[in-house]
């Protein structure tokens, strides 16, 4: 259980499943539940820091010429400069195999967790988990490469618990074009959703699956904004005004999110926090709360949460991993944030927007 001063934090994005999938081994679920001193998120670290749950992303890495998969690209490894091409689209069958493997990992973690982690399909289940001190895991796919053009896989994944989906990760796919990793750069980097991508938005609305805007470029963002009947949500993105990274959101995008009653999960990745976009772990954790502060002005108290990107990105050294979350609570208290605002930022606003989306 978290210490009495820890505030539960519901989180918009982590890549623990990707880390465990790459690790491999029949004992991968155990490695998450017992912890093995690797990565940024496991059950012991979560309990220590008050990480109450969040979106557990399934992300299918691009194969590269060698035997090892590409590293996850919240780090700019995939796009070292303007003009560097993103990896080509994935094959459906390969993406499905990897997606089922990672979804299965989450199922196996739940099976071995003896109630300490539960896959949640509605907000009531998340609330019960928070009350019980169990991790509330929501199944998310980051990039819809595993979804076929008749949406049959989507039906099955939805039944299996999928409640959140990003149409694209940063590489292009059948649904649209994502945003490459560039700084400084506008998020307006190319064409938006394809016709199939627009159909995907309608189907997600029907199934009440959250549509994550985080890796869409600006045109894709506006395509979703125009089509979707759900609140607009970016699960792990920051403010472009503070860090002019292509992955971050402009004031105009933030205004549209507010207008829809949506939410942004503030990302701890140093490249999306810093004004120079550099990969440097020697970045003050205060910058996370600087982004929160600006977002509070632009989105209001009910539109801001957290989206750590644990196990997908380099985060400020002082924060380190999920065990370091009380650092953020401390910074908010030092800046005079009251209990009610801190609780909204940490989980209440996330639950509000999920309730509206999944209703
Ligand atoms: Zn991401």
mmCIF file of C-alpha atoms and ligand atoms in Angstrom:
data_model
loop_
_atom_site.group_PDB
_atom_site.id
_atom_site.type_symbol
_atom_site.label_atom_id
_atom_site.label_comp_id
_atom_site.label_asym_id
_atom_site.label_seq_id
_atom_site.Cartn_x
_atom_site.Cartn_y
_atom_site.Cartn_z
ATOM 1 C CA UNK A 1 0.000 0.000 0.000
ATOM 2 C CA UNK A 2 1.201 3.540 -0.653
ATOM 3 C CA UNK A 3 2.185 5.603 2.352
ATOM 4 C CA UNK A 4 -0.561 7.738 3.881
ATOM 5 C CA UNK A 5 0.841 10.890 2.288
ATOM 6 C CA UNK A 6 0.870 9.363 -1.179
ATOM 7 C CA UNK A 7 -1.992 10.516 -3.388
ATOM 8 C CA UNK A 8 -3.167 7.865 -5.867
ATOM 9 C CA UNK A 9 -2.155 8.772 -9.416
ATOM 10 C CA UNK A 10 -4.117 7.416 -12.365
ATOM 11 C CA UNK A 11 -1.881 7.653 -15.389
ATOM 12 C CA UNK A 12 -2.539 8.130 -19.120
ATOM 13 C CA UNK A 13 0.291 6.057 -20.574
ATOM 14 C CA UNK A 14 2.967 3.483 -19.791
ATOM 15 C CA UNK A 15 4.963 1.002 -21.866
ATOM 16 C CA UNK A 16 5.580 -1.665 -19.220
ATOM 17 C CA UNK A 17 4.035 -4.339 -21.478
ATOM 18 C CA UNK A 18 6.506 -3.515 -24.243
ATOM 19 C CA UNK A 19 9.419 -3.719 -21.801
ATOM 20 C CA UNK A 20 8.230 -7.090 -20.486
ATOM 21 C CA UNK A 21 7.512 -8.441 -23.973
ATOM 22 C CA UNK A 22 11.037 -7.555 -25.085
ATOM 23 C CA UNK A 23 12.385 -9.169 -21.900
ATOM 24 C CA UNK A 24 10.521 -12.356 -22.749
ATOM 25 C CA UNK A 25 10.326 -15.500 -20.611
ATOM 26 C CA UNK A 26 7.451 -17.329 -18.965
ATOM 27 C CA UNK A 27 8.308 -15.457 -15.763
ATOM 28 C CA UNK A 28 7.678 -11.993 -17.289
ATOM 29 C CA UNK A 29 4.407 -11.533 -15.296
ATOM 30 C CA UNK A 30 6.352 -12.408 -12.107
ATOM 31 C CA UNK A 31 9.029 -9.875 -13.075
ATOM 32 C CA UNK A 32 6.339 -7.180 -13.069
ATOM 33 C CA UNK A 33 4.667 -8.347 -9.850
ATOM 34 C CA UNK A 34 7.827 -8.925 -7.808
ATOM 35 C CA UNK A 35 9.982 -6.284 -9.511
ATOM 36 C CA UNK A 36 13.500 -7.030 -10.607
ATOM 37 C CA UNK A 37 15.072 -3.608 -10.385
ATOM 38 C CA UNK A 38 14.603 -2.913 -14.087
ATOM 39 C CA UNK A 39 12.554 -0.324 -15.920
ATOM 40 C CA UNK A 40 10.403 2.441 -14.510
ATOM 41 C CA UNK A 41 7.164 0.663 -13.632
ATOM 42 C CA UNK A 42 6.462 -2.557 -11.743
ATOM 43 C CA UNK A 43 4.142 -3.425 -8.853
ATOM 44 C CA UNK A 44 6.587 -2.635 -5.998
ATOM 45 C CA UNK A 45 7.529 0.742 -7.525
ATOM 46 C CA UNK A 46 3.842 1.499 -8.183
ATOM 47 C CA UNK A 47 2.919 0.756 -4.571
ATOM 48 C CA UNK A 48 5.810 2.793 -3.261
ATOM 49 C CA UNK A 49 4.941 5.879 -5.331
ATOM 50 C CA UNK A 50 1.132 5.765 -5.284
ATOM 51 C CA UNK A 51 0.787 4.792 -8.963
ATOM 52 C CA UNK A 52 -2.854 3.688 -8.869
ATOM 53 C CA UNK A 53 -3.208 2.502 -12.440
ATOM 54 C CA UNK A 54 -3.728 3.790 -15.932
ATOM 55 C CA UNK A 55 -3.520 2.953 -19.592
ATOM 56 C CA UNK A 56 -1.249 -0.012 -20.238
ATOM 57 C CA UNK A 57 -0.181 0.434 -23.841
ATOM 58 C CA UNK A 58 0.373 -2.257 -26.416
ATOM 59 C CA UNK A 59 2.901 -0.874 -28.885
ATOM 60 C CA UNK A 60 4.268 -2.942 -31.775
ATOM 61 C CA UNK A 61 7.834 -1.921 -32.604
ATOM 62 C CA UNK A 62 9.014 -1.798 -36.206
ATOM 63 C CA UNK A 63 11.322 -4.632 -37.194
ATOM 64 C CA UNK A 64 14.753 -3.570 -38.314
ATOM 65 C CA UNK A 65 17.240 -5.263 -40.545
ATOM 66 C CA UNK A 66 18.978 -6.965 -37.606
ATOM 67 C CA UNK A 67 17.343 -9.426 -35.208
ATOM 68 C CA UNK A 68 16.512 -6.824 -32.530
ATOM 69 C CA UNK A 69 13.399 -4.652 -32.732
ATOM 70 C CA UNK A 70 13.692 -0.851 -32.881
ATOM 71 C CA UNK A 71 13.812 0.864 -29.527
ATOM 72 C CA UNK A 72 10.570 2.592 -28.563
ATOM 73 C CA UNK A 73 10.620 5.988 -30.062
ATOM 74 C CA UNK A 74 9.478 8.484 -27.428
ATOM 75 C CA UNK A 75 13.214 8.862 -27.539
ATOM 76 C CA UNK A 76 14.086 10.430 -30.876
ATOM 77 C CA UNK A 77 15.949 7.323 -31.988
ATOM 78 C CA UNK A 78 13.580 6.895 -34.912
ATOM 79 C CA UNK A 79 13.851 10.430 -36.149
ATOM 80 C CA UNK A 80 17.239 11.983 -35.641
ATOM 81 C CA UNK A 81 16.512 15.084 -37.680
ATOM 82 C CA UNK A 82 14.241 16.737 -40.188
ATOM 83 C CA UNK A 83 13.751 14.577 -43.230
ATOM 84 C CA UNK A 84 14.655 11.306 -41.492
ATOM 85 C CA UNK A 85 11.962 8.900 -42.664
ATOM 86 C CA UNK A 86 9.822 7.076 -40.133
ATOM 87 C CA UNK A 87 9.779 3.276 -40.376
ATOM 88 C CA UNK A 88 7.469 1.827 -43.026
ATOM 89 C CA UNK A 89 3.977 0.531 -42.174
ATOM 90 C CA UNK A 90 3.732 -2.821 -40.377
ATOM 91 C CA UNK A 91 2.182 -5.998 -41.774
ATOM 92 C CA UNK A 92 -1.233 -6.795 -40.261
ATOM 93 C CA UNK A 93 -0.396 -10.380 -39.232
ATOM 94 C CA UNK A 94 2.859 -9.425 -37.522
ATOM 95 C CA UNK A 95 1.196 -6.533 -35.711
ATOM 96 C CA UNK A 96 -1.636 -8.815 -34.547
ATOM 97 C CA UNK A 97 0.770 -11.446 -33.242
ATOM 98 C CA UNK A 98 2.718 -8.904 -31.186
ATOM 99 C CA UNK A 99 -0.482 -7.208 -30.001
ATOM 100 C CA UNK A 100 -1.999 -10.469 -28.769
ATOM 101 C CA UNK A 101 1.290 -11.381 -27.075
ATOM 102 C CA UNK A 102 1.363 -8.115 -25.123
ATOM 103 C CA UNK A 103 -2.375 -8.195 -24.314
ATOM 104 C CA UNK A 104 -1.867 -11.764 -23.102
ATOM 105 C CA UNK A 105 0.972 -10.575 -20.872
ATOM 106 C CA UNK A 106 -1.425 -8.199 -19.133
ATOM 107 C CA UNK A 107 -3.979 -11.000 -18.732
ATOM 108 C CA UNK A 108 -1.290 -13.237 -17.206
ATOM 109 C CA UNK A 109 -0.117 -10.502 -14.866
ATOM 110 C CA UNK A 110 -3.725 -10.129 -13.685
ATOM 111 C CA UNK A 111 -4.042 -13.905 -13.283
ATOM 112 C CA UNK A 112 -0.935 -14.156 -11.124
ATOM 113 C CA UNK A 113 -1.555 -10.921 -9.225
ATOM 114 C CA UNK A 114 -4.043 -12.329 -6.686
ATOM 115 C CA UNK A 115 -6.135 -9.174 -6.956
ATOM 116 C CA UNK A 116 -3.226 -6.714 -6.780
ATOM 117 C CA UNK A 117 -3.692 -5.707 -10.450
ATOM 118 C CA UNK A 118 -7.015 -5.871 -12.266
ATOM 119 C CA UNK A 119 -7.951 -5.128 -15.876
ATOM 120 C CA UNK A 120 -10.671 -2.473 -15.689
ATOM 121 C CA UNK A 121 -13.448 -2.045 -18.229
ATOM 122 C CA UNK A 122 -15.396 0.740 -16.534
ATOM 123 C CA UNK A 123 -14.860 3.533 -14.062
ATOM 124 C CA UNK A 124 -16.595 1.720 -11.194
ATOM 125 C CA UNK A 125 -13.909 -0.984 -11.445
ATOM 126 C CA UNK A 126 -11.167 1.652 -11.395
ATOM 127 C CA UNK A 127 -12.681 3.229 -8.284
ATOM 128 C CA UNK A 128 -12.811 -0.170 -6.563
ATOM 129 C CA UNK A 129 -9.143 -0.771 -7.390
ATOM 130 C CA UNK A 130 -8.123 2.625 -6.000
ATOM 131 C CA UNK A 131 -10.084 1.882 -2.818
ATOM 132 C CA UNK A 132 -8.457 -1.545 -2.477
ATOM 133 C CA UNK A 133 -4.940 -0.345 -3.317
ATOM 134 C CA UNK A 134 -4.873 -2.557 -6.438
ATOM 135 C CA UNK A 135 -3.455 -1.387 -9.773
ATOM 136 C CA UNK A 136 -6.269 -0.441 -12.176
ATOM 137 C CA UNK A 137 -5.029 -1.477 -15.620
ATOM 138 C CA UNK A 138 -6.802 -0.252 -18.759
ATOM 139 C CA UNK A 139 -5.868 -1.989 -22.004
ATOM 140 C CA UNK A 140 -4.762 0.514 -24.679
ATOM 141 C CA UNK A 141 -3.253 0.101 -28.128
ATOM 142 C CA UNK A 142 -0.825 2.738 -29.362
ATOM 143 C CA UNK A 143 -1.182 2.623 -33.130
ATOM 144 C CA UNK A 144 -3.988 0.533 -34.646
ATOM 145 C CA UNK A 145 -1.763 -1.619 -36.888
ATOM 146 C CA UNK A 146 -3.346 -4.801 -35.506
ATOM 147 C CA UNK A 147 -6.849 -3.698 -36.531
ATOM 148 C CA UNK A 148 -8.111 -5.055 -39.878
ATOM 149 C CA UNK A 149 -10.205 -2.989 -42.286
ATOM 150 C CA UNK A 150 -13.426 -4.745 -41.269
ATOM 151 C CA UNK A 151 -12.754 -3.976 -37.585
ATOM 152 C CA UNK A 152 -13.156 -7.641 -36.615
ATOM 153 C CA UNK A 153 -10.032 -7.586 -34.447
ATOM 154 C CA UNK A 154 -11.372 -4.455 -32.793
ATOM 155 C CA UNK A 155 -14.578 -6.254 -31.766
ATOM 156 C CA UNK A 156 -12.578 -9.067 -30.206
ATOM 157 C CA UNK A 157 -10.079 -6.787 -28.464
ATOM 158 C CA UNK A 158 -12.937 -4.649 -27.164
ATOM 159 C CA UNK A 159 -14.561 -7.735 -25.652
ATOM 160 C CA UNK A 160 -11.199 -8.639 -24.161
ATOM 161 C CA UNK A 161 -11.080 -5.278 -22.387
ATOM 162 C CA UNK A 162 -9.692 -2.740 -24.861
ATOM 163 C CA UNK A 163 -11.027 0.676 -23.839
ATOM 164 C CA UNK A 164 -8.522 3.092 -25.380
ATOM 165 C CA UNK A 165 -6.824 3.347 -28.772
ATOM 166 C CA UNK A 166 -4.474 5.656 -30.645
ATOM 167 C CA UNK A 167 -5.246 5.394 -34.396
ATOM 168 C CA UNK A 168 -1.550 5.918 -35.152
ATOM 169 C CA UNK A 169 1.758 5.836 -33.427
ATOM 170 C CA UNK A 170 4.185 8.190 -35.143
ATOM 171 C CA UNK A 171 4.749 5.961 -38.203
ATOM 172 C CA UNK A 172 2.113 5.937 -40.981
ATOM 173 C CA UNK A 173 -0.485 3.154 -41.132
ATOM 174 C CA UNK A 174 -3.777 2.342 -42.856
ATOM 175 C CA UNK A 175 -5.607 4.814 -40.612
ATOM 176 C CA UNK A 176 -3.454 7.895 -40.961
ATOM 177 C CA UNK A 177 -0.138 9.655 -40.554
ATOM 178 C CA UNK A 178 1.418 10.140 -37.170
ATOM 179 C CA UNK A 179 3.636 12.954 -36.049
ATOM 180 C CA UNK A 180 7.409 12.414 -36.368
ATOM 181 C CA UNK A 181 9.741 13.308 -33.467
ATOM 182 C CA UNK A 182 11.140 16.768 -34.204
ATOM 183 C CA UNK A 183 12.099 19.783 -32.158
ATOM 184 C CA UNK A 184 11.593 22.570 -32.868
ATOM 185 C CA UNK A 185 8.686 21.741 -35.143
ATOM 186 C CA UNK A 186 5.022 22.476 -35.535
ATOM 187 C CA UNK A 187 2.777 19.389 -35.149
ATOM 188 C CA UNK A 188 1.470 20.174 -38.650
ATOM 189 C CA UNK A 189 3.702 17.686 -40.434
ATOM 190 C CA UNK A 190 1.584 15.971 -43.079
ATOM 191 C CA UNK A 191 -1.759 14.482 -44.072
ATOM 192 C CA UNK A 192 -4.216 13.411 -41.381
ATOM 193 C CA UNK A 193 -6.587 10.442 -41.204
ATOM 194 C CA UNK A 194 -7.357 8.245 -44.188
ATOM 195 C CA UNK A 195 -10.944 7.326 -44.999
ATOM 196 C CA UNK A 196 -10.446 4.122 -43.040
ATOM 197 C CA UNK A 197 -9.093 6.203 -40.152
ATOM 198 C CA UNK A 198 -12.252 8.292 -40.171
ATOM 199 C CA UNK A 199 -14.312 5.090 -40.109
ATOM 200 C CA UNK A 200 -12.221 3.902 -37.142
ATOM 201 C CA UNK A 201 -13.171 7.057 -35.225
ATOM 202 C CA UNK A 202 -16.874 6.359 -35.835
ATOM 203 C CA UNK A 203 -16.523 2.722 -34.780
ATOM 204 C CA UNK A 204 -14.631 3.709 -31.596
ATOM 205 C CA UNK A 205 -17.375 6.215 -30.781
ATOM 206 C CA UNK A 206 -19.935 3.446 -31.191
ATOM 207 C CA UNK A 207 -18.020 0.993 -29.034
ATOM 208 C CA UNK A 208 -17.167 3.736 -26.482
ATOM 209 C CA UNK A 209 -13.432 3.274 -26.920
ATOM 210 C CA UNK A 210 -11.368 6.336 -26.022
ATOM 211 C CA UNK A 211 -9.541 7.814 -29.027
ATOM 212 C CA UNK A 212 -6.069 8.975 -28.063
ATOM 213 C CA UNK A 213 -4.808 12.033 -29.957
ATOM 214 C CA UNK A 214 -1.241 11.920 -28.657
ATOM 215 C CA UNK A 215 0.628 10.637 -31.731
ATOM 216 C CA UNK A 216 -1.539 12.263 -34.407
ATOM 217 C CA UNK A 217 -0.185 15.164 -36.406
ATOM 218 C CA UNK A 218 -2.178 18.383 -36.416
ATOM 219 C CA UNK A 219 -4.349 17.499 -39.432
ATOM 220 C CA UNK A 220 -5.216 14.135 -37.873
ATOM 221 C CA UNK A 221 -6.047 15.904 -34.621
ATOM 222 C CA UNK A 222 -8.544 18.189 -36.392
ATOM 223 C CA UNK A 223 -9.995 15.228 -38.302
ATOM 224 C CA UNK A 224 -10.806 13.517 -34.998
ATOM 225 C CA UNK A 225 -12.029 16.776 -33.452
ATOM 226 C CA UNK A 226 -14.495 17.203 -36.310
ATOM 227 C CA UNK A 227 -15.776 13.616 -36.304
ATOM 228 C CA UNK A 228 -15.728 12.369 -32.729
ATOM 229 C CA UNK A 229 -18.668 12.708 -30.365
ATOM 230 C CA UNK A 230 -16.470 11.986 -27.331
ATOM 231 C CA UNK A 231 -14.360 14.399 -25.260
ATOM 232 C CA UNK A 232 -10.959 14.982 -26.943
ATOM 233 C CA UNK A 233 -8.129 13.309 -25.032
ATOM 234 C CA UNK A 234 -4.364 13.298 -25.472
ATOM 235 C CA UNK A 235 -3.146 10.666 -23.019
ATOM 236 C CA UNK A 236 0.550 11.697 -22.957
ATOM 237 C CA UNK A 237 1.420 15.067 -24.508
ATOM 238 C CA UNK A 238 2.675 18.457 -23.384
ATOM 239 C CA UNK A 239 2.308 22.163 -24.158
ATOM 240 C CA UNK A 240 3.946 23.328 -27.379
ATOM 241 C CA UNK A 241 4.236 26.851 -25.934
ATOM 242 C CA UNK A 242 6.795 25.539 -23.397
ATOM 243 C CA UNK A 243 8.454 22.819 -25.465
ATOM 244 C CA UNK A 244 8.156 23.362 -29.232
ATOM 245 C CA UNK A 245 8.231 19.644 -30.018
ATOM 246 C CA UNK A 246 6.114 18.203 -32.845
ATOM 247 C CA UNK A 247 4.569 15.775 -30.291
ATOM 248 C CA UNK A 248 3.215 18.631 -28.154
ATOM 249 C CA UNK A 249 -0.084 20.504 -28.421
ATOM 250 C CA UNK A 250 -0.531 24.086 -29.572
ATOM 251 C CA UNK A 251 -2.718 26.564 -27.679
ATOM 252 C CA UNK A 252 -5.340 26.185 -30.409
ATOM 253 C CA UNK A 253 -5.425 22.401 -29.983
ATOM 254 C CA UNK A 254 -5.647 22.791 -26.213
ATOM 255 C CA UNK A 255 -8.578 25.190 -26.658
ATOM 256 C CA UNK A 256 -10.400 22.560 -28.734
ATOM 257 C CA UNK A 257 -9.767 19.938 -26.052
ATOM 258 C CA UNK A 258 -11.221 22.269 -23.434
ATOM 259 C CA UNK A 259 -14.219 23.033 -25.637
ATOM 260 C CA UNK A 260 -14.980 19.278 -25.866
ATOM 261 C CA UNK A 261 -14.687 18.712 -22.107
ATOM 262 C CA UNK A 262 -11.573 16.623 -22.715
ATOM 263 C CA UNK A 263 -8.232 16.121 -21.001
ATOM 264 C CA UNK A 264 -4.469 16.031 -21.498
ATOM 265 C CA UNK A 265 -2.175 13.716 -19.538
ATOM 266 C CA UNK A 266 1.076 15.624 -18.959
ATOM 267 C CA UNK A 267 4.048 13.556 -20.164
ATOM 268 C CA UNK A 268 7.266 13.164 -18.109
ATOM 269 C CA UNK A 269 9.495 12.568 -21.169
ATOM 270 C CA UNK A 270 12.333 15.093 -20.954
ATOM 271 C CA UNK A 271 12.258 15.824 -24.729
ATOM 272 C CA UNK A 272 8.632 16.917 -24.485
ATOM 273 C CA UNK A 273 9.259 18.955 -21.317
ATOM 274 C CA UNK A 274 12.344 20.962 -22.270
ATOM 275 C CA UNK A 275 12.337 24.088 -24.421
ATOM 276 C CA UNK A 276 15.313 22.666 -26.367
ATOM 277 C CA UNK A 277 13.786 19.160 -26.716
ATOM 278 C CA UNK A 278 17.060 17.556 -25.603
ATOM 279 C CA UNK A 279 17.395 14.021 -24.245
ATOM 280 C CA UNK A 280 18.960 14.894 -20.888
ATOM 281 C CA UNK A 281 17.907 13.193 -17.661
ATOM 282 C CA UNK A 282 19.395 16.152 -15.811
ATOM 283 C CA UNK A 283 16.101 17.981 -16.346
ATOM 284 C CA UNK A 284 14.281 19.485 -13.348
ATOM 285 C CA UNK A 285 11.149 17.573 -12.295
ATOM 286 C CA UNK A 286 9.610 21.042 -11.757
ATOM 287 C CA UNK A 287 9.180 21.270 -15.537
ATOM 288 C CA UNK A 288 6.396 18.652 -15.323
ATOM 289 C CA UNK A 289 4.464 20.991 -13.051
ATOM 290 C CA UNK A 290 5.291 24.006 -15.274
ATOM 291 C CA UNK A 291 3.416 22.204 -18.068
ATOM 292 C CA UNK A 292 0.602 21.345 -15.637
ATOM 293 C CA UNK A 293 0.381 25.008 -14.680
ATOM 294 C CA UNK A 294 0.060 26.261 -18.246
ATOM 295 C CA UNK A 295 -2.445 23.507 -19.069
ATOM 296 C CA UNK A 296 -4.522 24.493 -16.028
ATOM 297 C CA UNK A 297 -4.775 27.998 -17.503
ATOM 298 C CA UNK A 298 -5.727 26.706 -20.959
ATOM 299 C CA UNK A 299 -7.820 23.639 -20.062
ATOM 300 C CA UNK A 300 -9.186 24.444 -16.632
ATOM 301 C CA UNK A 301 -9.008 22.405 -13.430
ATOM 302 C CA UNK A 302 -10.968 19.482 -14.846
ATOM 303 C CA UNK A 303 -8.955 19.009 -18.032
ATOM 304 C CA UNK A 304 -5.480 18.103 -16.786
ATOM 305 C CA UNK A 305 -4.029 14.811 -15.591
ATOM 306 C CA UNK A 306 -0.773 12.887 -15.882
ATOM 307 C CA UNK A 307 0.526 10.556 -18.606
ATOM 308 C CA UNK A 308 3.933 9.396 -17.438
ATOM 309 C CA UNK A 309 5.286 7.471 -20.442
ATOM 310 C CA UNK A 310 7.064 5.201 -17.911
ATOM 311 C CA UNK A 311 9.090 2.500 -19.659
ATOM 312 C CA UNK A 312 8.791 4.457 -22.932
ATOM 313 C CA UNK A 313 10.874 7.542 -22.314
ATOM 314 C CA UNK A 314 13.703 9.186 -20.395
ATOM 315 C CA UNK A 315 12.238 11.101 -17.434
ATOM 316 C CA UNK A 316 13.821 13.660 -15.063
ATOM 317 C CA UNK A 317 16.418 11.991 -12.844
ATOM 318 C CA UNK A 318 14.850 13.167 -9.574
ATOM 319 C CA UNK A 319 11.540 11.586 -10.542
ATOM 320 C CA UNK A 320 13.272 8.471 -11.885
ATOM 321 C CA UNK A 321 10.423 5.956 -11.945
ATOM 322 C CA UNK A 322 6.986 5.226 -10.459
ATOM 323 C CA UNK A 323 8.445 5.141 -6.944
ATOM 324 C CA UNK A 324 9.382 8.809 -7.417
ATOM 325 C CA UNK A 325 5.833 10.089 -7.992
ATOM 326 C CA UNK A 326 5.628 11.731 -4.521
ATOM 327 C CA UNK A 327 8.241 14.188 -5.871
ATOM 328 C CA UNK A 328 5.518 15.662 -8.099
ATOM 329 C CA UNK A 329 3.014 15.838 -5.233
ATOM 330 C CA UNK A 330 5.642 17.638 -3.155
ATOM 331 C CA UNK A 331 6.313 20.211 -5.923
ATOM 332 C CA UNK A 332 2.572 20.860 -6.256
ATOM 333 C CA UNK A 333 2.251 21.342 -2.480
ATOM 334 C CA UNK A 334 5.265 23.677 -2.454
ATOM 335 C CA UNK A 335 3.543 25.775 -5.125
ATOM 336 C CA UNK A 336 0.440 26.026 -2.941
ATOM 337 C CA UNK A 337 -1.860 23.613 -4.784
ATOM 338 C CA UNK A 338 -4.658 22.588 -2.426
ATOM 339 C CA UNK A 339 -5.827 19.035 -1.699
ATOM 340 C CA UNK A 340 -8.809 19.207 -4.030
ATOM 341 C CA UNK A 341 -6.787 20.455 -7.028
ATOM 342 C CA UNK A 342 -4.064 17.863 -6.421
ATOM 343 C CA UNK A 343 -6.675 15.097 -6.330
ATOM 344 C CA UNK A 344 -8.202 16.318 -9.578
ATOM 345 C CA UNK A 345 -4.816 16.338 -11.288
ATOM 346 C CA UNK A 346 -3.850 12.955 -9.873
ATOM 347 C CA UNK A 347 -6.978 10.955 -10.684
ATOM 348 C CA UNK A 348 -10.361 12.652 -10.380
ATOM 349 C CA UNK A 349 -10.224 14.438 -13.749
ATOM 350 C CA UNK A 350 -9.094 11.250 -15.486
ATOM 351 C CA UNK A 351 -12.037 9.361 -13.987
ATOM 352 C CA UNK A 352 -14.411 12.164 -14.977
ATOM 353 C CA UNK A 353 -13.342 12.061 -18.629
ATOM 354 C CA UNK A 354 -13.349 8.243 -18.775
ATOM 355 C CA UNK A 355 -16.857 8.195 -17.320
ATOM 356 C CA UNK A 356 -18.012 10.592 -20.067
ATOM 357 C CA UNK A 357 -16.234 8.602 -22.781
ATOM 358 C CA UNK A 358 -17.274 5.094 -21.724
ATOM 359 C CA UNK A 359 -20.808 5.885 -20.566
HETATM 360 ZN ZN1 LIG B 1 3.610 7.419 -27.027
#
